[in-house]
């Protein structure tokens, strides 16, 4: 699988719900199995329901109308860092769910050294959460993304984490070198900041988009 070679896009000059890092609980842990866990407990997403989130992750491609103009929907999700998202592979019936694959290109914090350019296989996607497994160069499974959704009175309690590395003694031994060469703490906390910003943006655009597109389907 070849990488999509795309550079930084110009920032979208749109309004967005750019939440600060301290709006959520977050941190870094080293797990007993050797992996590194960066985790976030976001504040409640008001007006967002788990069914909307499932629908969103199944419909990440394409454009949307936002504030009177048409933009790529993935770019609207994070107006500064996002570059490209497509479905590298869909399920046999053309839908998106376990067995499908995402192609993701983004620059965390617009830093060229924090380029994400991966293929990620979807393991789980339902109203309880979303799990996908990024592979370096489309081959090496070095990370795992786990999201959980919980319906509340006001919206959704959204938690997610990035698990870096692999289970076992070899990664425990290599972890200091791996972090130094590929994914240090600054890189991990750049992911936390990026994720808090994109998740907060759901409140700005997703309810309206979900309503419009699902009304069109019912016609």
PDB file of C-alpha atoms in Angstrom:
ATOM      1  CA  UNK A   1       0.000   0.000   0.000  1.00  0.00           C
ATOM      2  CA  UNK A   2       1.433   3.346  -0.995  1.00  0.00           C
ATOM      3  CA  UNK A   3       1.206   6.347   1.254  1.00  0.00           C
ATOM      4  CA  UNK A   4      -0.900   9.303   0.219  1.00  0.00           C
ATOM      5  CA  UNK A   5       1.649  12.079  -0.232  1.00  0.00           C
ATOM      6  CA  UNK A   6      -0.125  15.216   0.911  1.00  0.00           C
ATOM      7  CA  UNK A   7       1.330  18.231   2.681  1.00  0.00           C
ATOM      8  CA  UNK A   8      -0.238  20.648   5.104  1.00  0.00           C
ATOM      9  CA  UNK A   9      -3.398  22.351   3.911  1.00  0.00           C
ATOM     10  CA  UNK A  10      -4.131  26.039   4.535  1.00  0.00           C
ATOM     11  CA  UNK A  11      -6.053  26.589   7.741  1.00  0.00           C
ATOM     12  CA  UNK A  12      -9.798  26.834   7.222  1.00  0.00           C
ATOM     13  CA  UNK A  13     -10.987  30.285   8.279  1.00  0.00           C
ATOM     14  CA  UNK A  14     -14.152  29.028   9.923  1.00  0.00           C
ATOM     15  CA  UNK A  15     -15.585  29.151  13.416  1.00  0.00           C
ATOM     16  CA  UNK A  16     -14.906  26.097  15.504  1.00  0.00           C
ATOM     17  CA  UNK A  17     -15.371  24.867  19.007  1.00  0.00           C
ATOM     18  CA  UNK A  18     -11.680  24.769  19.899  1.00  0.00           C
ATOM     19  CA  UNK A  19     -11.674  23.352  23.399  1.00  0.00           C
ATOM     20  CA  UNK A  20      -8.594  23.684  25.587  1.00  0.00           C
ATOM     21  CA  UNK A  21      -6.630  20.736  26.905  1.00  0.00           C
ATOM     22  CA  UNK A  22      -7.797  21.484  30.449  1.00  0.00           C
ATOM     23  CA  UNK A  23     -11.444  21.056  29.353  1.00  0.00           C
ATOM     24  CA  UNK A  24     -10.830  17.287  29.603  1.00  0.00           C
ATOM     25  CA  UNK A  25      -9.036  14.865  31.882  1.00  0.00           C
ATOM     26  CA  UNK A  26      -6.033  13.299  30.179  1.00  0.00           C
ATOM     27  CA  UNK A  27      -2.731  11.613  30.839  1.00  0.00           C
ATOM     28  CA  UNK A  28      -0.056   9.063  30.019  1.00  0.00           C
ATOM     29  CA  UNK A  29       0.405   5.639  31.613  1.00  0.00           C
ATOM     30  CA  UNK A  30       2.799   2.772  31.063  1.00  0.00           C
ATOM     31  CA  UNK A  31       0.781  -0.465  31.140  1.00  0.00           C
ATOM     32  CA  UNK A  32       1.931  -3.702  32.789  1.00  0.00           C
ATOM     33  CA  UNK A  33       2.185  -5.298  29.322  1.00  0.00           C
ATOM     34  CA  UNK A  34       4.743  -2.645  28.295  1.00  0.00           C
ATOM     35  CA  UNK A  35       2.615  -0.467  26.037  1.00  0.00           C
ATOM     36  CA  UNK A  36       2.180   3.287  26.501  1.00  0.00           C
ATOM     37  CA  UNK A  37      -1.340   4.600  26.960  1.00  0.00           C
ATOM     38  CA  UNK A  38      -2.353   8.204  26.235  1.00  0.00           C
ATOM     39  CA  UNK A  39      -5.920   8.682  27.422  1.00  0.00           C
ATOM     40  CA  UNK A  40      -8.663  11.347  27.424  1.00  0.00           C
ATOM     41  CA  UNK A  41     -11.983  11.715  29.229  1.00  0.00           C
ATOM     42  CA  UNK A  42     -13.726  14.515  27.360  1.00  0.00           C
ATOM     43  CA  UNK A  43     -16.338  16.726  28.929  1.00  0.00           C
ATOM     44  CA  UNK A  44     -19.862  15.711  27.921  1.00  0.00           C
ATOM     45  CA  UNK A  45     -20.572  16.359  24.241  1.00  0.00           C
ATOM     46  CA  UNK A  46     -23.810  18.325  24.383  1.00  0.00           C
ATOM     47  CA  UNK A  47     -26.404  17.509  21.728  1.00  0.00           C
ATOM     48  CA  UNK A  48     -24.335  14.588  20.422  1.00  0.00           C
ATOM     49  CA  UNK A  49     -25.666  11.027  20.659  1.00  0.00           C
ATOM     50  CA  UNK A  50     -23.809   7.739  20.092  1.00  0.00           C
ATOM     51  CA  UNK A  51     -25.836   6.960  16.956  1.00  0.00           C
ATOM     52  CA  UNK A  52     -24.548  10.226  15.433  1.00  0.00           C
ATOM     53  CA  UNK A  53     -20.955   9.232  16.167  1.00  0.00           C
ATOM     54  CA  UNK A  54     -21.418   5.805  14.584  1.00  0.00           C
ATOM     55  CA  UNK A  55     -22.935   7.449  11.512  1.00  0.00           C
ATOM     56  CA  UNK A  56     -20.076   9.981  11.348  1.00  0.00           C
ATOM     57  CA  UNK A  57     -17.346   7.351  11.330  1.00  0.00           C
ATOM     58  CA  UNK A  58     -19.246   5.566   8.555  1.00  0.00           C
ATOM     59  CA  UNK A  59     -19.485   8.765   6.466  1.00  0.00           C
ATOM     60  CA  UNK A  60     -16.120  10.500   6.766  1.00  0.00           C
ATOM     61  CA  UNK A  61     -15.628  11.038   3.042  1.00  0.00           C
ATOM     62  CA  UNK A  62     -17.018  13.935   1.015  1.00  0.00           C
ATOM     63  CA  UNK A  63     -17.910  17.597   1.413  1.00  0.00           C
ATOM     64  CA  UNK A  64     -20.369  19.500   3.578  1.00  0.00           C
ATOM     65  CA  UNK A  65     -21.959  22.908   3.514  1.00  0.00           C
ATOM     66  CA  UNK A  66     -20.758  24.883   6.525  1.00  0.00           C
ATOM     67  CA  UNK A  67     -21.331  28.563   7.230  1.00  0.00           C
ATOM     68  CA  UNK A  68     -22.531  29.156   3.685  1.00  0.00           C
ATOM     69  CA  UNK A  69     -19.604  27.495   1.881  1.00  0.00           C
ATOM     70  CA  UNK A  70     -18.676  23.967   0.875  1.00  0.00           C
ATOM     71  CA  UNK A  71     -15.684  22.290   2.515  1.00  0.00           C
ATOM     72  CA  UNK A  72     -14.213  18.832   2.893  1.00  0.00           C
ATOM     73  CA  UNK A  73     -15.895  17.378   5.966  1.00  0.00           C
ATOM     74  CA  UNK A  74     -12.711  15.863   7.377  1.00  0.00           C
ATOM     75  CA  UNK A  75     -11.043  19.285   7.211  1.00  0.00           C
ATOM     76  CA  UNK A  76     -13.988  20.907   9.004  1.00  0.00           C
ATOM     77  CA  UNK A  77     -13.567  18.338  11.796  1.00  0.00           C
ATOM     78  CA  UNK A  78     -10.139  19.852  12.527  1.00  0.00           C
ATOM     79  CA  UNK A  79      -9.641  23.063  10.505  1.00  0.00           C
ATOM     80  CA  UNK A  80      -5.869  23.159  11.025  1.00  0.00           C
ATOM     81  CA  UNK A  81      -4.415  19.650  11.271  1.00  0.00           C
ATOM     82  CA  UNK A  82      -6.514  17.401   9.033  1.00  0.00           C
ATOM     83  CA  UNK A  83      -5.420  16.690   5.463  1.00  0.00           C
ATOM     84  CA  UNK A  84      -7.050  13.558   4.054  1.00  0.00           C
ATOM     85  CA  UNK A  85      -9.309  10.690   5.017  1.00  0.00           C
ATOM     86  CA  UNK A  86     -10.689   7.966   2.800  1.00  0.00           C
ATOM     87  CA  UNK A  87     -11.846   4.384   3.064  1.00  0.00           C
ATOM     88  CA  UNK A  88      -8.973   2.272   1.831  1.00  0.00           C
ATOM     89  CA  UNK A  89     -11.255  -0.753   2.040  1.00  0.00           C
ATOM     90  CA  UNK A  90     -14.980  -1.169   2.645  1.00  0.00           C
ATOM     91  CA  UNK A  91     -16.962  -4.228   3.672  1.00  0.00           C
ATOM     92  CA  UNK A  92     -18.143  -6.494   0.816  1.00  0.00           C
ATOM     93  CA  UNK A  93     -21.558  -4.785   0.809  1.00  0.00           C
ATOM     94  CA  UNK A  94     -19.952  -1.330   0.475  1.00  0.00           C
ATOM     95  CA  UNK A  95     -20.644  -0.244   4.043  1.00  0.00           C
ATOM     96  CA  UNK A  96     -18.178   0.774   6.757  1.00  0.00           C
ATOM     97  CA  UNK A  97     -17.681  -1.284   9.910  1.00  0.00           C
ATOM     98  CA  UNK A  98     -15.443  -4.050  11.278  1.00  0.00           C
ATOM     99  CA  UNK A  99     -13.223  -5.263   8.461  1.00  0.00           C
ATOM    100  CA  UNK A 100     -13.102  -1.917   6.660  1.00  0.00           C
ATOM    101  CA  UNK A 101      -9.945   0.215   6.598  1.00  0.00           C
ATOM    102  CA  UNK A 102      -9.278   3.938   6.929  1.00  0.00           C
ATOM    103  CA  UNK A 103      -6.536   5.958   5.244  1.00  0.00           C
ATOM    104  CA  UNK A 104      -5.643   8.853   7.562  1.00  0.00           C
ATOM    105  CA  UNK A 105      -3.330  11.801   6.863  1.00  0.00           C
ATOM    106  CA  UNK A 106      -2.909  14.616   9.371  1.00  0.00           C
ATOM    107  CA  UNK A 107      -0.247  16.719  11.075  1.00  0.00           C
ATOM    108  CA  UNK A 108      -0.655  16.965  14.848  1.00  0.00           C
ATOM    109  CA  UNK A 109      -0.348  20.605  15.807  1.00  0.00           C
ATOM    110  CA  UNK A 110       0.615  21.329  12.174  1.00  0.00           C
ATOM    111  CA  UNK A 111       4.075  19.990  12.990  1.00  0.00           C
ATOM    112  CA  UNK A 112       5.710  18.254  10.035  1.00  0.00           C
ATOM    113  CA  UNK A 113       7.546  15.948  12.428  1.00  0.00           C
ATOM    114  CA  UNK A 114       4.168  14.779  13.767  1.00  0.00           C
ATOM    115  CA  UNK A 115       2.832  13.478  10.473  1.00  0.00           C
ATOM    116  CA  UNK A 116       0.221  10.720  10.671  1.00  0.00           C
ATOM    117  CA  UNK A 117      -0.018   8.802   7.390  1.00  0.00           C
ATOM    118  CA  UNK A 118      -1.430   5.368   8.110  1.00  0.00           C
ATOM    119  CA  UNK A 119      -3.882   2.685   7.094  1.00  0.00           C
ATOM    120  CA  UNK A 120      -6.034   1.622  10.043  1.00  0.00           C
ATOM    121  CA  UNK A 121      -8.296  -1.419  10.190  1.00  0.00           C
ATOM    122  CA  UNK A 122     -11.649  -1.070  11.957  1.00  0.00           C
ATOM    123  CA  UNK A 123     -12.193  -3.677  14.668  1.00  0.00           C
ATOM    124  CA  UNK A 124     -15.371  -2.312  16.295  1.00  0.00           C
ATOM    125  CA  UNK A 125     -17.918   0.373  15.440  1.00  0.00           C
ATOM    126  CA  UNK A 126     -21.224   0.577  17.289  1.00  0.00           C
ATOM    127  CA  UNK A 127     -23.037   2.767  19.805  1.00  0.00           C
ATOM    128  CA  UNK A 128     -20.746   1.567  22.590  1.00  0.00           C
ATOM    129  CA  UNK A 129     -17.563   2.668  20.856  1.00  0.00           C
ATOM    130  CA  UNK A 130     -15.030   2.541  18.052  1.00  0.00           C
ATOM    131  CA  UNK A 131     -11.731   0.656  17.819  1.00  0.00           C
ATOM    132  CA  UNK A 132      -9.247   0.818  14.982  1.00  0.00           C
ATOM    133  CA  UNK A 133      -5.651  -0.312  14.580  1.00  0.00           C
ATOM    134  CA  UNK A 134      -3.213   1.946  12.686  1.00  0.00           C
ATOM    135  CA  UNK A 135      -0.424   0.197  10.790  1.00  0.00           C
ATOM    136  CA  UNK A 136       2.854   1.911   9.948  1.00  0.00           C
ATOM    137  CA  UNK A 137       3.398   1.799   6.179  1.00  0.00           C
ATOM    138  CA  UNK A 138       0.169  -0.202   6.029  1.00  0.00           C
ATOM    139  CA  UNK A 139       2.016  -3.193   7.519  1.00  0.00           C
ATOM    140  CA  UNK A 140       3.392  -2.811  11.056  1.00  0.00           C
ATOM    141  CA  UNK A 141       0.740  -2.812  13.843  1.00  0.00           C
ATOM    142  CA  UNK A 142       2.294  -0.402  16.355  1.00  0.00           C
ATOM    143  CA  UNK A 143      -0.783   1.382  17.746  1.00  0.00           C
ATOM    144  CA  UNK A 144      -4.379   0.885  18.788  1.00  0.00           C
ATOM    145  CA  UNK A 145      -7.140   3.492  19.095  1.00  0.00           C
ATOM    146  CA  UNK A 146     -10.010   2.781  21.486  1.00  0.00           C
ATOM    147  CA  UNK A 147     -13.079   5.038  21.848  1.00  0.00           C
ATOM    148  CA  UNK A 148     -16.058   4.559  24.149  1.00  0.00           C
ATOM    149  CA  UNK A 149     -19.446   6.297  23.920  1.00  0.00           C
ATOM    150  CA  UNK A 150     -21.981   6.499  26.725  1.00  0.00           C
ATOM    151  CA  UNK A 151     -25.353   8.198  26.391  1.00  0.00           C
ATOM    152  CA  UNK A 152     -26.114  10.749  29.106  1.00  0.00           C
ATOM    153  CA  UNK A 153     -29.019  13.084  29.810  1.00  0.00           C
ATOM    154  CA  UNK A 154     -27.282  15.956  27.991  1.00  0.00           C
ATOM    155  CA  UNK A 155     -25.362  14.139  25.262  1.00  0.00           C
ATOM    156  CA  UNK A 156     -22.490  11.666  25.155  1.00  0.00           C
ATOM    157  CA  UNK A 157     -19.689  10.855  27.534  1.00  0.00           C
ATOM    158  CA  UNK A 158     -16.779  10.305  25.138  1.00  0.00           C
ATOM    159  CA  UNK A 159     -13.517   8.701  26.195  1.00  0.00           C
ATOM    160  CA  UNK A 160     -10.640   7.549  24.058  1.00  0.00           C
ATOM    161  CA  UNK A 161      -7.079   6.376  24.209  1.00  0.00           C
ATOM    162  CA  UNK A 162      -4.062   5.750  22.035  1.00  0.00           C
ATOM    163  CA  UNK A 163      -2.092   2.604  22.856  1.00  0.00           C
ATOM    164  CA  UNK A 164       1.447   2.730  21.496  1.00  0.00           C
ATOM    165  CA  UNK A 165       3.699  -0.274  21.011  1.00  0.00           C
ATOM    166  CA  UNK A 166       3.088  -3.982  21.357  1.00  0.00           C
ATOM    167  CA  UNK A 167       2.578  -6.356  24.260  1.00  0.00           C
ATOM    168  CA  UNK A 168       5.526  -8.210  25.691  1.00  0.00           C
ATOM    169  CA  UNK A 169       9.070  -8.115  26.973  1.00  0.00           C
ATOM    170  CA  UNK A 170      10.599  -6.953  23.703  1.00  0.00           C
ATOM    171  CA  UNK A 171       8.719  -3.662  23.778  1.00  0.00           C
ATOM    172  CA  UNK A 172       9.426  -3.176  27.477  1.00  0.00           C
ATOM    173  CA  UNK A 173      13.100  -3.456  26.603  1.00  0.00           C
ATOM    174  CA  UNK A 174      12.899  -1.255  23.504  1.00  0.00           C
ATOM    175  CA  UNK A 175      10.428   1.336  24.823  1.00  0.00           C
ATOM    176  CA  UNK A 176      13.012   4.031  25.740  1.00  0.00           C
ATOM    177  CA  UNK A 177      14.560   3.779  22.270  1.00  0.00           C
ATOM    178  CA  UNK A 178      11.162   3.641  20.569  1.00  0.00           C
ATOM    179  CA  UNK A 179      10.022   6.792  22.366  1.00  0.00           C
ATOM    180  CA  UNK A 180      13.278   8.587  21.642  1.00  0.00           C
ATOM    181  CA  UNK A 181      13.242   7.718  17.937  1.00  0.00           C
ATOM    182  CA  UNK A 182       9.529   7.646  17.028  1.00  0.00           C
ATOM    183  CA  UNK A 183       6.978   8.747  19.612  1.00  0.00           C
ATOM    184  CA  UNK A 184       8.163  10.699  22.644  1.00  0.00           C
ATOM    185  CA  UNK A 185       6.021  12.327  25.328  1.00  0.00           C
ATOM    186  CA  UNK A 186       5.752  15.619  23.410  1.00  0.00           C
ATOM    187  CA  UNK A 187       4.378  13.697  20.444  1.00  0.00           C
ATOM    188  CA  UNK A 188       1.884  11.905  22.673  1.00  0.00           C
ATOM    189  CA  UNK A 189       0.651  15.092  24.293  1.00  0.00           C
ATOM    190  CA  UNK A 190       0.355  16.687  20.832  1.00  0.00           C
ATOM    191  CA  UNK A 191      -2.059  13.843  20.019  1.00  0.00           C
ATOM    192  CA  UNK A 192      -4.044  14.586  23.197  1.00  0.00           C
ATOM    193  CA  UNK A 193      -4.350  18.289  22.297  1.00  0.00           C
ATOM    194  CA  UNK A 194      -5.353  17.485  18.711  1.00  0.00           C
ATOM    195  CA  UNK A 195      -7.957  14.979  19.822  1.00  0.00           C
ATOM    196  CA  UNK A 196      -9.562  17.271  22.384  1.00  0.00           C
ATOM    197  CA  UNK A 197      -9.869  19.930  19.678  1.00  0.00           C
ATOM    198  CA  UNK A 198     -11.435  17.651  17.061  1.00  0.00           C
ATOM    199  CA  UNK A 199     -13.847  16.011  19.509  1.00  0.00           C
ATOM    200  CA  UNK A 200     -15.006  19.427  20.727  1.00  0.00           C
ATOM    201  CA  UNK A 201     -15.725  20.405  17.130  1.00  0.00           C
ATOM    202  CA  UNK A 202     -18.453  17.749  16.925  1.00  0.00           C
ATOM    203  CA  UNK A 203     -20.773  20.080  18.838  1.00  0.00           C
ATOM    204  CA  UNK A 204     -20.331  22.740  16.153  1.00  0.00           C
ATOM    205  CA  UNK A 205     -21.204  20.781  13.019  1.00  0.00           C
ATOM    206  CA  UNK A 206     -22.357  17.190  13.608  1.00  0.00           C
ATOM    207  CA  UNK A 207     -25.981  17.624  14.785  1.00  0.00           C
ATOM    208  CA  UNK A 208     -26.859  19.762  11.767  1.00  0.00           C
ATOM    209  CA  UNK A 209     -24.998  17.516   9.319  1.00  0.00           C
ATOM    210  CA  UNK A 210     -26.578  14.359  10.735  1.00  0.00           C
ATOM    211  CA  UNK A 211     -30.075  15.861  10.527  1.00  0.00           C
ATOM    212  CA  UNK A 212     -29.639  17.135   6.957  1.00  0.00           C
ATOM    213  CA  UNK A 213     -28.129  13.979   5.508  1.00  0.00           C
ATOM    214  CA  UNK A 214     -30.539  11.602   7.203  1.00  0.00           C
ATOM    215  CA  UNK A 215     -33.530  13.712   6.152  1.00  0.00           C
ATOM    216  CA  UNK A 216     -32.285  13.434   2.573  1.00  0.00           C
ATOM    217  CA  UNK A 217     -32.105   9.654   2.891  1.00  0.00           C
ATOM    218  CA  UNK A 218     -35.730   9.475   4.055  1.00  0.00           C
ATOM    219  CA  UNK A 219     -37.039  11.415   1.070  1.00  0.00           C
TER     220      UNK A 219
END
